[in-house]
PDB file of C-alpha atoms in Angstrom:
ATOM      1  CA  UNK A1109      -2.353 -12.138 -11.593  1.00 71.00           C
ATOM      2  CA  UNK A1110      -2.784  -9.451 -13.813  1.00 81.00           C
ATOM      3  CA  UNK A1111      -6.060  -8.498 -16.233  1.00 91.00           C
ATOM      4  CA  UNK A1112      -6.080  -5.604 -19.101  1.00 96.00           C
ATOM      5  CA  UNK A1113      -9.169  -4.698 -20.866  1.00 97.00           C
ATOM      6  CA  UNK A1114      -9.095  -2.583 -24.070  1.00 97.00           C
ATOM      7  CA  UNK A1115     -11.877  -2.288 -26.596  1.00 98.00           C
ATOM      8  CA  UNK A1116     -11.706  -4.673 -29.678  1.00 97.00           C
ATOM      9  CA  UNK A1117     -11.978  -2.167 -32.255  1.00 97.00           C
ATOM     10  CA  UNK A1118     -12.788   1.600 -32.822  1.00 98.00           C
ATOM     11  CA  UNK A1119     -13.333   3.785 -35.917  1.00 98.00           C
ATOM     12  CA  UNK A1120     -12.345   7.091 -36.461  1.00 98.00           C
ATOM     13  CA  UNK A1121     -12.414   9.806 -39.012  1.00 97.00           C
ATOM     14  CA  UNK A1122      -9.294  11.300 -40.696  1.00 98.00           C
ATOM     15  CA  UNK A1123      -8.589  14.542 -38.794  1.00 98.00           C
ATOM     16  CA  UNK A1124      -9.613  13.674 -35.649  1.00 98.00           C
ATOM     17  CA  UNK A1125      -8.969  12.890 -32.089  1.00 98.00           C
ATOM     18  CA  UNK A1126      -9.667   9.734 -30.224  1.00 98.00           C
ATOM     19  CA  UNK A1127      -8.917   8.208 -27.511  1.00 98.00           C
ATOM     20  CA  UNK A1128      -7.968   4.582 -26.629  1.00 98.00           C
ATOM     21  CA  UNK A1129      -8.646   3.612 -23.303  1.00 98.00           C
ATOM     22  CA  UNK A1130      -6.776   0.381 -20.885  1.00 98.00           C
ATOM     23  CA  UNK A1131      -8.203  -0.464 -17.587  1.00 98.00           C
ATOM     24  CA  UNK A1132      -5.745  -2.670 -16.036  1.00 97.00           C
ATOM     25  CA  UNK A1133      -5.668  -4.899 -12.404  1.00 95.00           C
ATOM     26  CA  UNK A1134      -2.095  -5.969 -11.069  1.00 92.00           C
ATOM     27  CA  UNK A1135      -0.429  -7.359  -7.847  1.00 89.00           C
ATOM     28  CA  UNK A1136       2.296  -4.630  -7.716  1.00 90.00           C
ATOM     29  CA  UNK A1137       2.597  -1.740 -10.550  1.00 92.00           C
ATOM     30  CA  UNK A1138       5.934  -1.071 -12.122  1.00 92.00           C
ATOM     31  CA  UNK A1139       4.726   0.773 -15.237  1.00 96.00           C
ATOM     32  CA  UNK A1140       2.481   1.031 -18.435  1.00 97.00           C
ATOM     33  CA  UNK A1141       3.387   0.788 -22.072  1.00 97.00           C
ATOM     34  CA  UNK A1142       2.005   1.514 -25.709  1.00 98.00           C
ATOM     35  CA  UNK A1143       2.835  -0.462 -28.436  1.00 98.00           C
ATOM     36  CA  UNK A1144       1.252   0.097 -32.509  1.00 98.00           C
ATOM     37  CA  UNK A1145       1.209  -2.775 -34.335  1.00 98.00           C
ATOM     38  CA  UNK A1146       0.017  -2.062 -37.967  1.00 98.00           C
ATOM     39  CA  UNK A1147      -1.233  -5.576 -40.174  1.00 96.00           C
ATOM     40  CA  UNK A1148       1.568  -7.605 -40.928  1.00 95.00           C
ATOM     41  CA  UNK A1149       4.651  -5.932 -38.705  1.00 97.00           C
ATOM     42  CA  UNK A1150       5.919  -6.458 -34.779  1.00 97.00           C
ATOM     43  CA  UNK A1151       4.405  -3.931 -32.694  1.00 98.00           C
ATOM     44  CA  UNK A1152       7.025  -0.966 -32.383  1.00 98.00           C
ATOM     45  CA  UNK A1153       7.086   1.141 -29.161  1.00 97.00           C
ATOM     46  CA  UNK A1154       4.987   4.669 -28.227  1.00 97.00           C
ATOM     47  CA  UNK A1155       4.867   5.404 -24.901  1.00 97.00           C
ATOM     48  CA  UNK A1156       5.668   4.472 -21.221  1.00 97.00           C
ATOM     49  CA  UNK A1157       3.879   5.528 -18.185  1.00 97.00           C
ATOM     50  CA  UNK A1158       5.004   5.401 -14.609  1.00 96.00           C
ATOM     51  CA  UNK A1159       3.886   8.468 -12.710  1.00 96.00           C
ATOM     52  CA  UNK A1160       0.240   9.580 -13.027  1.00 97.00           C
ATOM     53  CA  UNK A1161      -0.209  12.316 -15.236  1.00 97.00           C
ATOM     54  CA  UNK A1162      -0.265  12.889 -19.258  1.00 97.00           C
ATOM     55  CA  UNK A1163       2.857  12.338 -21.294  1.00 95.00           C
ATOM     56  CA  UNK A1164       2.982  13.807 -24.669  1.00 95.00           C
ATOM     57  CA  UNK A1165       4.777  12.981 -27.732  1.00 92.00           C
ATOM     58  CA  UNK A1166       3.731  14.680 -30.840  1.00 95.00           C
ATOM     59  CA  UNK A1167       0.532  14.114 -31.636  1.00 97.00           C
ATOM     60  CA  UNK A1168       0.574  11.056 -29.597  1.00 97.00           C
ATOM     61  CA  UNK A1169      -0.225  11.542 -25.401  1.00 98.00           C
ATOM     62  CA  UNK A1170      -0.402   9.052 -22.894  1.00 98.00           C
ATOM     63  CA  UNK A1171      -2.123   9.682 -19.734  1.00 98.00           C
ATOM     64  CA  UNK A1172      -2.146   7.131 -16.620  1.00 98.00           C
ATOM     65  CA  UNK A1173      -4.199   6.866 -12.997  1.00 98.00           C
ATOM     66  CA  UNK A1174      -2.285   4.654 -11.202  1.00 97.00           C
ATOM     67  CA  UNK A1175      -5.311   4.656  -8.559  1.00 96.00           C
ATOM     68  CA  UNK A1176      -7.933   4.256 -11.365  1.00 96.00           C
ATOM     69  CA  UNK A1177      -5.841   1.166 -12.790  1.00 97.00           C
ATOM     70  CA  UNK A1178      -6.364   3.375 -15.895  1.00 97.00           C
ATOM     71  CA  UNK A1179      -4.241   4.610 -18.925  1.00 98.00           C
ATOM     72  CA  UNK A1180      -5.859   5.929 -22.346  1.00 98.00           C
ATOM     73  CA  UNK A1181      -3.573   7.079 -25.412  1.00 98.00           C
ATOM     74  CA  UNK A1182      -4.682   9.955 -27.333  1.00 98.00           C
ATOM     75  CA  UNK A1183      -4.340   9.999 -31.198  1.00 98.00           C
ATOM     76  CA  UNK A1184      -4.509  13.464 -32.329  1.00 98.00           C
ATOM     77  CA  UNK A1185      -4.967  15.034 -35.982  1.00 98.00           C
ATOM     78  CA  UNK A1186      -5.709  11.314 -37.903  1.00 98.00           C
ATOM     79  CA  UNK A1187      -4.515  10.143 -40.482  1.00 98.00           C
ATOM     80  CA  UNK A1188      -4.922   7.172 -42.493  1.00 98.00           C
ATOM     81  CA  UNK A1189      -1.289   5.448 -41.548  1.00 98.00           C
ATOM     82  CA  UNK A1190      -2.551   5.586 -37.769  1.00 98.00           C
ATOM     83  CA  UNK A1191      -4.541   3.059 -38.990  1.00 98.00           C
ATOM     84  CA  UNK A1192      -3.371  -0.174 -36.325  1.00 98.00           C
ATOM     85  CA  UNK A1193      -3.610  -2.395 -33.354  1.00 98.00           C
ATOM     86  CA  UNK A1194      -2.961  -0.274 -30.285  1.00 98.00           C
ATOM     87  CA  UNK A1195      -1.429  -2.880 -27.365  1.00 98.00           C
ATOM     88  CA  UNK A1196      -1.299  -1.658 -23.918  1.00 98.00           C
ATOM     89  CA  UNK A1197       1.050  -3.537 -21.828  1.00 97.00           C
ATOM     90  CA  UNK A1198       1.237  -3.710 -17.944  1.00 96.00           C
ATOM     91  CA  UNK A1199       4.426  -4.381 -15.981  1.00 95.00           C
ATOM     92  CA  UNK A1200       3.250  -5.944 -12.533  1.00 91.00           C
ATOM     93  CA  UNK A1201       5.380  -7.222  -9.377  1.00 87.00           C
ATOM     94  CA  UNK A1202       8.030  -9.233 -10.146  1.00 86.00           C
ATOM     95  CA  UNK A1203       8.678  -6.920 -13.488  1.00 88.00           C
ATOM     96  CA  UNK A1204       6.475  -9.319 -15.253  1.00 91.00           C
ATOM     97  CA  UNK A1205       4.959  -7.397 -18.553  1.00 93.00           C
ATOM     98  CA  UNK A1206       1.721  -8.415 -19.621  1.00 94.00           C
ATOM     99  CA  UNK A1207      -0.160  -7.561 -22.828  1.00 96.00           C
ATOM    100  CA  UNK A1208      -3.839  -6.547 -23.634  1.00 96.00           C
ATOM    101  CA  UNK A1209      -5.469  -8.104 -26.697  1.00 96.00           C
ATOM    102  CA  UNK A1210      -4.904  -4.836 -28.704  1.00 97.00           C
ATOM    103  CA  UNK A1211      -7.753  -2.433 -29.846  1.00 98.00           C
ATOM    104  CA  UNK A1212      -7.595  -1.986 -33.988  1.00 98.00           C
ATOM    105  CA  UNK A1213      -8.130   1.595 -34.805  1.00 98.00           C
ATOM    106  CA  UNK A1214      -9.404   2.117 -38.505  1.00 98.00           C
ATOM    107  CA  UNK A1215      -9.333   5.374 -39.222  1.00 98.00           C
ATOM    108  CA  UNK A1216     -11.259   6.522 -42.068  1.00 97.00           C
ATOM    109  CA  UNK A1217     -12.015   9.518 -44.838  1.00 94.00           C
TER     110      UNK A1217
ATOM    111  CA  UNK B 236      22.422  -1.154 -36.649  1.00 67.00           C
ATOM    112  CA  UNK B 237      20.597  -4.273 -36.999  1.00 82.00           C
ATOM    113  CA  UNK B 238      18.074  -4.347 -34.204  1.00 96.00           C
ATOM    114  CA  UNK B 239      16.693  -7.862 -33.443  1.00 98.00           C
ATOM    115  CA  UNK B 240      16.718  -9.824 -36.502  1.00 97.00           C
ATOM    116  CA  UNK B 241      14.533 -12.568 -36.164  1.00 98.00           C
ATOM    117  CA  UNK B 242      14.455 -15.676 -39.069  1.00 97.00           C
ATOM    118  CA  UNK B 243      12.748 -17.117 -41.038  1.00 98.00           C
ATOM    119  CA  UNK B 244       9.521 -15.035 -41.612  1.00 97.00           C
ATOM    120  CA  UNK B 245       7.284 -17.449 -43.057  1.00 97.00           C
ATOM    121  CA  UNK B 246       7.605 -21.625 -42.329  1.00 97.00           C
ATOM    122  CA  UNK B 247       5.673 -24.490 -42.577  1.00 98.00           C
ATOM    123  CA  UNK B 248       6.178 -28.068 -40.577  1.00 97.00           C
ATOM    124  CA  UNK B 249       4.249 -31.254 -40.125  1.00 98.00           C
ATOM    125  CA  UNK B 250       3.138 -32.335 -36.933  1.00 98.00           C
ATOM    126  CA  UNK B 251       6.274 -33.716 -34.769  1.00 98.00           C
ATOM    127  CA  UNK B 252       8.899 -31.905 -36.893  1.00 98.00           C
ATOM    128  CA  UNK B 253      11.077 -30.302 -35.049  1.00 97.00           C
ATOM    129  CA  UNK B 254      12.592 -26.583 -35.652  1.00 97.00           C
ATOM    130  CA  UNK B 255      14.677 -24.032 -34.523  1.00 98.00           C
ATOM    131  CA  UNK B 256      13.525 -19.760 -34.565  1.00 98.00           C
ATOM    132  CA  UNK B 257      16.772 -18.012 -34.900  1.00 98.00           C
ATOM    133  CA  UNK B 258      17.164 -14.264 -32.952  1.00 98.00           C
ATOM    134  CA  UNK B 259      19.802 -12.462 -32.617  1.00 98.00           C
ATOM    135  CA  UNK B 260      20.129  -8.269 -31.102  1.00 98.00           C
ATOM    136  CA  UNK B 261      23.569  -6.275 -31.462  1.00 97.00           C
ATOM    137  CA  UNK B 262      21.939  -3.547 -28.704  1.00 96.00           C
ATOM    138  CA  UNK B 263      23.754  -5.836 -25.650  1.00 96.00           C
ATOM    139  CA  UNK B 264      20.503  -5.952 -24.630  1.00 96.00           C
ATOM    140  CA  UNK B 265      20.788  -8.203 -21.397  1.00 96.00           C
ATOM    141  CA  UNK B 266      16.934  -8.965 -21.719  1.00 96.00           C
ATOM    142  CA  UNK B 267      15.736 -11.080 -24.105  1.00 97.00           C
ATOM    143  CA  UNK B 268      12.232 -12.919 -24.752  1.00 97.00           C
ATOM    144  CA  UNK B 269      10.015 -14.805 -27.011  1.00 98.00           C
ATOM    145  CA  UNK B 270       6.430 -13.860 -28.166  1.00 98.00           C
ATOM    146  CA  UNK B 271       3.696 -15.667 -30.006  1.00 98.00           C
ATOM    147  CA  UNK B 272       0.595 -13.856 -31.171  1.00 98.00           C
ATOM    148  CA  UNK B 273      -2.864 -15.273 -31.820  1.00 96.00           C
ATOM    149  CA  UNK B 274      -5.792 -13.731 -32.224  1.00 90.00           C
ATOM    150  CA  UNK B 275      -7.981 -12.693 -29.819  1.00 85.00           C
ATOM    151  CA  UNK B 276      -5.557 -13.296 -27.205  1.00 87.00           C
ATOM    152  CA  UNK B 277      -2.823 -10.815 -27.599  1.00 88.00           C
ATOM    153  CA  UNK B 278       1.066 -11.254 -27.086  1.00 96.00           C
ATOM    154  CA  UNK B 279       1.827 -14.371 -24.608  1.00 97.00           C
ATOM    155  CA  UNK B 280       5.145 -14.726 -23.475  1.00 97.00           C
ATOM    156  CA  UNK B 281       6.620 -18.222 -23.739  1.00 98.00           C
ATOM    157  CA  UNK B 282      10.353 -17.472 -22.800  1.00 97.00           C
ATOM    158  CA  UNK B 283      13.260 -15.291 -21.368  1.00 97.00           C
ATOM    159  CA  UNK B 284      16.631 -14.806 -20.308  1.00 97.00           C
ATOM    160  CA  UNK B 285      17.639 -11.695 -18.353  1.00 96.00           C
ATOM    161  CA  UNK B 286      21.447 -12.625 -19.447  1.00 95.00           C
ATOM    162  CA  UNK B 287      23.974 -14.945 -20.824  1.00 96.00           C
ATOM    163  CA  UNK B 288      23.455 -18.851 -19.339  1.00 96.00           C
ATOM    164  CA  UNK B 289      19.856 -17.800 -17.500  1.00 96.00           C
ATOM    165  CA  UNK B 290      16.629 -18.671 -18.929  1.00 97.00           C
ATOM    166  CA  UNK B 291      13.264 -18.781 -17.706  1.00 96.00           C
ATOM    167  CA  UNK B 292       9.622 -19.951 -18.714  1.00 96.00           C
ATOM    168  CA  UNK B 293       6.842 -17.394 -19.469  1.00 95.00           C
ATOM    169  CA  UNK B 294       3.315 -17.873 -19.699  1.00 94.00           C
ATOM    170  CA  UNK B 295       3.288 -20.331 -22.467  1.00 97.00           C
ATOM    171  CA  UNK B 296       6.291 -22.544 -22.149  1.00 97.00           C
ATOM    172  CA  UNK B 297       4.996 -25.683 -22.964  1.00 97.00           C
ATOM    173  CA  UNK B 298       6.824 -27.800 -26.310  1.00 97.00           C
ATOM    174  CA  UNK B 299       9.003 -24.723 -26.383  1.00 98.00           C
ATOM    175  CA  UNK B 300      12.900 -24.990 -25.646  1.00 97.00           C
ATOM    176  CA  UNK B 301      15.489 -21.658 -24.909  1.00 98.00           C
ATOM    177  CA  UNK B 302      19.244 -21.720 -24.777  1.00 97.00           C
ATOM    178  CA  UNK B 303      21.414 -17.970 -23.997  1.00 97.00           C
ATOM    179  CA  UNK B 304      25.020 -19.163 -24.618  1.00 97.00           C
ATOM    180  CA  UNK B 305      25.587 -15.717 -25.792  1.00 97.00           C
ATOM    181  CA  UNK B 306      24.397 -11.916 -24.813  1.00 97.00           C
ATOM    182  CA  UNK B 307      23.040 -11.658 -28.996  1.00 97.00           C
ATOM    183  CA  UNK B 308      21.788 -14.810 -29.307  1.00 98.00           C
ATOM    184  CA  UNK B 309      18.055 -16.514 -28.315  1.00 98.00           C
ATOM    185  CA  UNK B 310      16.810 -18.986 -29.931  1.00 98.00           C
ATOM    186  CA  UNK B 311      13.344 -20.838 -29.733  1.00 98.00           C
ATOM    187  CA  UNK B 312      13.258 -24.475 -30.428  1.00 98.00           C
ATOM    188  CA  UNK B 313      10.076 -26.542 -30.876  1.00 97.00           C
ATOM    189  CA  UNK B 314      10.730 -30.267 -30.118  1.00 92.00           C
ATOM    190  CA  UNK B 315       7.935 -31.846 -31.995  1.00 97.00           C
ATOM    191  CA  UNK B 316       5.796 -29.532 -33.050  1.00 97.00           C
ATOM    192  CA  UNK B 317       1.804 -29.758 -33.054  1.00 98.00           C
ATOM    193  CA  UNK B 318      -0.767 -27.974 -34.678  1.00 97.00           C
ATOM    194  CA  UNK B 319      -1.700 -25.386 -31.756  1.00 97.00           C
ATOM    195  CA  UNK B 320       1.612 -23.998 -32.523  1.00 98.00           C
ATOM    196  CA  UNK B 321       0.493 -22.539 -35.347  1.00 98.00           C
ATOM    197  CA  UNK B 322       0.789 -18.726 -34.244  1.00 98.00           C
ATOM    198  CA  UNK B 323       2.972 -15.499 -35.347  1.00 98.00           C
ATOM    199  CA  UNK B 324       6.248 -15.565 -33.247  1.00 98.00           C
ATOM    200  CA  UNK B 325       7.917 -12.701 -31.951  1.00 98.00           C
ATOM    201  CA  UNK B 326      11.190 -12.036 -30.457  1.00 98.00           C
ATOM    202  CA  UNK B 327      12.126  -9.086 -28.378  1.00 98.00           C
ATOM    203  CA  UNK B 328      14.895  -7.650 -26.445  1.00 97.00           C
ATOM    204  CA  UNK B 329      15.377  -4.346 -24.273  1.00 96.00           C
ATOM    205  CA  UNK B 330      18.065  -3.183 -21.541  1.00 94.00           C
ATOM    206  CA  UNK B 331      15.903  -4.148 -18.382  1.00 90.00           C
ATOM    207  CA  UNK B 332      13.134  -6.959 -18.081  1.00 89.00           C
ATOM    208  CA  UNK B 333       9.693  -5.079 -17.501  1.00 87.00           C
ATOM    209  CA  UNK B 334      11.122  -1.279 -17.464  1.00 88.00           C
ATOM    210  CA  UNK B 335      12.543  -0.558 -20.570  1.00 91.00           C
ATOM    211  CA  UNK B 336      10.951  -0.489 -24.317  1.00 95.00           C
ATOM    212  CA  UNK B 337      11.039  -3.877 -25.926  1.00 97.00           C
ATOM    213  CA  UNK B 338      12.223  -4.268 -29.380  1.00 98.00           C
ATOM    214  CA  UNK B 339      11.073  -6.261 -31.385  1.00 98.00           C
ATOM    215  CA  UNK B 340      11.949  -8.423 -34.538  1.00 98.00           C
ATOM    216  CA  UNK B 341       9.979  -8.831 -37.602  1.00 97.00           C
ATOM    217  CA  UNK B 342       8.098 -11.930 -36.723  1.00 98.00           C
ATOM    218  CA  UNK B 343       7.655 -15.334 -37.933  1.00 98.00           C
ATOM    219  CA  UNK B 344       4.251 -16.684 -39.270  1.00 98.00           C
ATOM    220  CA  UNK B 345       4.604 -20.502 -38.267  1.00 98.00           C
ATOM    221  CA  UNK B 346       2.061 -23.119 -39.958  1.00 98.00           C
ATOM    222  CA  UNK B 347       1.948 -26.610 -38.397  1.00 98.00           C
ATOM    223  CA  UNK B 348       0.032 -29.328 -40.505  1.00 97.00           C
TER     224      UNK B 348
END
Protein backbone atom coordinates (compact mmCIF):
# COMPACT_ATOMS: atom_id res chain seq x y z
CA UNK A 1 0.00 0.00 0.00
CA UNK A 2 0.98 3.37 0.07
CA UNK A 3 1.24 6.00 3.31
CA UNK A 4 1.91 10.01 3.01
CA UNK A 5 2.45 12.08 6.00
CA UNK A 6 2.30 15.91 5.84
CA UNK A 7 1.85 18.24 8.77
CA UNK A 8 -1.80 19.39 9.54
CA UNK A 9 -1.20 22.95 9.54
CA UNK A 10 1.66 25.59 9.52
CA UNK A 11 1.79 29.40 9.92
CA UNK A 12 3.83 31.70 8.27
CA UNK A 13 4.55 35.35 8.02
CA UNK A 14 3.97 37.48 4.87
CA UNK A 15 7.40 37.76 3.20
CA UNK A 16 8.74 34.72 4.00
CA UNK A 17 9.95 31.33 3.12
CA UNK A 18 8.69 28.02 4.29
CA UNK A 19 8.82 24.90 3.59
CA UNK A 20 6.21 22.07 3.40
CA UNK A 21 7.48 18.81 3.87
CA UNK A 22 5.81 14.92 2.51
CA UNK A 23 7.36 11.78 3.68
CA UNK A 24 5.85 9.17 1.63
CA UNK A 25 6.11 4.91 1.62
CA UNK A 26 5.08 3.09 -1.75
CA UNK A 27 5.35 -0.40 -3.43
CA UNK A 28 6.86 0.97 -6.71
CA UNK A 29 7.47 4.94 -7.32
CA UNK A 30 6.24 6.50 -10.50
CA UNK A 31 6.27 10.15 -9.37
CA UNK A 32 5.27 12.99 -6.87
CA UNK A 33 2.80 15.80 -7.24
CA UNK A 34 1.70 19.24 -5.62
CA UNK A 35 -1.59 20.32 -5.62
CA UNK A 36 -3.02 24.03 -3.72
CA UNK A 37 -6.29 23.88 -2.78
CA UNK A 38 -7.45 27.30 -1.35
CA UNK A 39 -11.12 27.14 0.95
CA UNK A 40 -13.87 26.51 -1.19
CA UNK A 41 -12.12 25.54 -4.83
CA UNK A 42 -10.67 21.99 -6.42
CA UNK A 43 -7.12 21.77 -5.80
CA UNK A 44 -5.29 23.13 -9.06
CA UNK A 45 -1.85 21.69 -10.00
CA UNK A 46 2.00 23.01 -8.92
CA UNK A 47 4.47 20.71 -9.38
CA UNK A 48 5.58 17.14 -10.40
CA UNK A 49 8.58 15.31 -9.29
CA UNK A 50 10.18 12.27 -10.80
CA UNK A 51 13.95 12.50 -10.66
CA UNK A 52 15.60 13.52 -7.37
CA UNK A 53 16.64 16.91 -7.29
CA UNK A 54 14.85 20.53 -6.87
CA UNK A 55 12.46 21.79 -9.50
CA UNK A 56 11.70 25.39 -9.55
CA UNK A 57 8.87 27.37 -10.71
CA UNK A 58 8.74 30.92 -9.70
CA UNK A 59 8.68 31.35 -6.39
CA UNK A 60 7.41 27.93 -5.97
CA UNK A 61 10.35 24.80 -5.84
CA UNK A 62 9.84 21.32 -5.40
CA UNK A 63 12.55 19.15 -4.28
CA UNK A 64 12.29 15.14 -4.05
CA UNK A 65 14.65 12.08 -2.46
CA UNK A 66 13.41 9.28 -4.01
CA UNK A 67 15.68 7.22 -1.42
CA UNK A 68 14.48 9.37 1.55
CA UNK A 69 10.71 8.70 0.42
CA UNK A 70 10.84 12.53 0.80
CA UNK A 71 9.57 15.65 -1.16
CA UNK A 72 9.11 19.26 0.52
CA UNK A 73 7.70 22.36 -1.57
CA UNK A 74 9.18 25.61 -0.93
CA UNK A 75 6.96 28.80 -0.79
CA UNK A 76 9.10 31.71 -1.29
CA UNK A 77 8.41 35.62 -0.76
CA UNK A 78 4.61 35.09 1.06
CA UNK A 79 1.93 36.49 0.50
CA UNK A 80 -1.42 36.45 1.84
CA UNK A 81 -3.20 34.58 -1.39
CA UNK A 82 -0.65 31.60 -0.67
CA UNK A 83 -2.80 31.22 1.99
CA UNK A 84 -4.16 27.15 1.28
CA UNK A 85 -4.18 23.45 1.66
CA UNK A 86 -0.97 22.13 0.16
CA UNK A 87 -1.78 18.19 -1.08
CA UNK A 88 1.07 16.06 -1.92
CA UNK A 89 0.15 13.20 -4.01
CA UNK A 90 2.14 9.91 -4.63
CA UNK A 91 1.87 7.82 -7.80
CA UNK A 92 2.88 4.13 -6.73
CA UNK A 93 3.08 0.75 -8.88
CA UNK A 94 0.38 0.14 -10.87
CA UNK A 95 0.16 4.18 -11.62
CA UNK A 96 -2.14 4.33 -8.72
CA UNK A 97 -2.08 8.18 -7.29
CA UNK A 98 -2.63 8.58 -3.80
CA UNK A 99 -3.26 11.76 -1.78
CA UNK A 100 -1.95 13.11 1.63
CA UNK A 101 -4.46 14.79 3.95
CA UNK A 102 -3.16 18.28 2.89
CA UNK A 103 -1.17 20.69 5.22
CA UNK A 104 -3.17 24.33 5.48
CA UNK A 105 -0.67 27.07 5.27
CA UNK A 106 -2.00 30.44 6.84
CA UNK A 107 0.14 32.89 6.10
CA UNK A 108 -0.04 35.94 8.05
CA UNK A 109 0.96 39.95 8.43
CA UNK B 1 -11.85 26.02 -23.34
CA UNK B 2 -14.03 24.58 -20.81
CA UNK B 3 -11.86 22.33 -18.70
CA UNK B 4 -13.84 19.74 -16.65
CA UNK B 5 -17.10 21.13 -15.84
CA UNK B 6 -18.50 19.35 -13.13
CA UNK B 7 -22.55 19.95 -11.98
CA UNK B 8 -24.34 20.80 -9.75
CA UNK B 9 -22.18 22.56 -7.05
CA UNK B 10 -24.30 22.44 -4.15
CA UNK B 11 -27.26 19.44 -3.58
CA UNK B 12 -29.15 18.07 -1.02
CA UNK B 13 -30.97 14.37 -0.93
CA UNK B 14 -32.72 12.23 1.62
CA UNK B 15 -31.50 9.04 2.54
CA UNK B 16 -32.19 6.37 -0.43
CA UNK B 17 -32.64 9.06 -3.12
CA UNK B 18 -30.92 8.40 -5.82
CA UNK B 19 -28.73 10.97 -8.07
CA UNK B 20 -26.64 11.44 -10.82
CA UNK B 21 -23.00 13.96 -10.69
CA UNK B 22 -22.66 15.13 -14.19
CA UNK B 23 -18.72 15.66 -15.68
CA UNK B 24 -17.81 16.33 -18.68
CA UNK B 25 -13.75 17.48 -20.16
CA UNK B 26 -13.28 18.81 -23.90
CA UNK B 27 -9.17 18.16 -23.30
CA UNK B 28 -9.73 14.29 -24.90
CA UNK B 29 -8.40 13.49 -21.86
CA UNK B 30 -8.44 9.54 -22.02
CA UNK B 31 -8.21 9.49 -18.08
CA UNK B 32 -10.90 10.28 -16.14
CA UNK B 33 -11.79 9.87 -12.25
CA UNK B 34 -13.96 10.71 -9.39
CA UNK B 35 -12.92 12.31 -6.01
CA UNK B 36 -14.66 12.88 -2.73
CA UNK B 37 -13.07 14.97 -0.01
CA UNK B 38 -13.65 14.80 3.74
CA UNK B 39 -11.90 16.11 6.25
CA UNK B 40 -9.16 14.80 7.82
CA UNK B 41 -8.81 12.24 5.30
CA UNK B 42 -7.79 13.89 2.14
CA UNK B 43 -8.87 13.09 -1.58
CA UNK B 44 -10.13 9.26 -1.90
CA UNK B 45 -10.64 8.02 -5.16
CA UNK B 46 -13.93 6.18 -5.73
CA UNK B 47 -13.79 5.73 -9.62
CA UNK B 48 -12.03 5.71 -13.11
CA UNK B 49 -11.94 5.01 -16.61
CA UNK B 50 -8.66 5.15 -18.55
CA UNK B 51 -11.00 5.39 -21.87
CA UNK B 52 -14.26 5.11 -23.60
CA UNK B 53 -16.36 1.68 -22.37
CA UNK B 54 -13.57 0.89 -19.37
CA UNK B 55 -14.21 1.66 -15.88
CA UNK B 56 -12.73 0.71 -12.76
CA UNK B 57 -13.26 0.98 -8.85
CA UNK B 58 -10.95 3.15 -6.67
CA UNK B 59 -10.53 3.18 -3.13
CA UNK B 60 -14.00 4.04 -2.19
CA UNK B 61 -16.35 2.42 -4.61
CA UNK B 62 -18.94 1.33 -2.53
CA UNK B 63 -22.95 2.81 -3.39
CA UNK B 64 -21.14 4.56 -6.19
CA UNK B 65 -21.96 3.67 -9.98
CA UNK B 66 -19.60 4.89 -13.35
CA UNK B 67 -20.56 4.63 -16.97
CA UNK B 68 -17.74 6.07 -20.03
CA UNK B 69 -19.97 5.78 -23.16
CA UNK B 70 -18.06 8.69 -24.36
CA UNK B 71 -14.21 10.10 -24.21
CA UNK B 72 -16.00 13.72 -22.44
CA UNK B 73 -18.32 12.21 -20.46
CA UNK B 74 -18.13 10.54 -16.59
CA UNK B 75 -20.66 10.49 -14.62
CA UNK B 76 -21.10 9.38 -10.87
CA UNK B 77 -24.32 7.88 -9.85
CA UNK B 78 -25.37 7.16 -6.25
CA UNK B 79 -28.04 4.39 -6.11
CA UNK B 80 -29.60 5.11 -2.81
CA UNK B 81 -27.82 7.37 -1.15
CA UNK B 82 -26.95 7.37 2.75
CA UNK B 83 -25.79 9.81 5.02
CA UNK B 84 -21.87 8.92 4.95
CA UNK B 85 -22.07 10.24 1.53
CA UNK B 86 -22.21 13.43 2.62
CA UNK B 87 -18.67 14.69 1.32
CA UNK B 88 -17.32 17.37 -1.40
CA UNK B 89 -17.06 15.51 -4.81
CA UNK B 90 -14.52 16.03 -7.25
CA UNK B 91 -14.01 15.08 -10.74
CA UNK B 92 -10.77 15.04 -12.59
CA UNK B 93 -9.29 14.19 -15.83
CA UNK B 94 -5.60 14.28 -17.34
CA UNK B 95 -3.86 12.62 -20.54
CA UNK B 96 -2.29 9.55 -18.62
CA UNK B 97 -3.60 7.78 -15.34
CA UNK B 98 -0.90 8.49 -12.52
CA UNK B 99 1.73 10.59 -14.79
CA UNK B 100 0.19 13.50 -15.94
CA UNK B 101 -1.43 16.66 -13.96
CA UNK B 102 -5.02 16.04 -13.06
CA UNK B 103 -7.57 18.61 -13.68
CA UNK B 104 -9.96 19.15 -11.86
CA UNK B 105 -13.65 20.47 -11.81
CA UNK B 106 -15.17 22.81 -9.43
CA UNK B 107 -16.63 20.38 -7.01
CA UNK B 108 -19.87 19.44 -5.64
CA UNK B 109 -20.79 19.87 -1.87
CA UNK B 110 -23.32 16.85 -1.45
CA UNK B 111 -25.66 16.82 1.82
CA UNK B 112 -27.50 13.55 2.54
CA UNK B 113 -30.32 13.78 5.29
Amino acid sequence: GQNIDQPTEMTATEGAIVQINCTYQTSGFNGLFWYQQHAGEAPTFLSYNVLDGLEEKGRFSSFLSRSKGYSYLLLKELQMKDSASYLCAVTGGGNKLTFGTGTQLKVEL
Amino acid sequence: NAGVTQTPKFQVLKTGQSMTLQCAQDMNHEYMSWYRQDPGMGLRLIHYSVGAGITDQGEVPNGYNVSRSTTEDFPLRLLSAAPSQTSVYFCASSWDRGREKLFFGSGTQLSVL
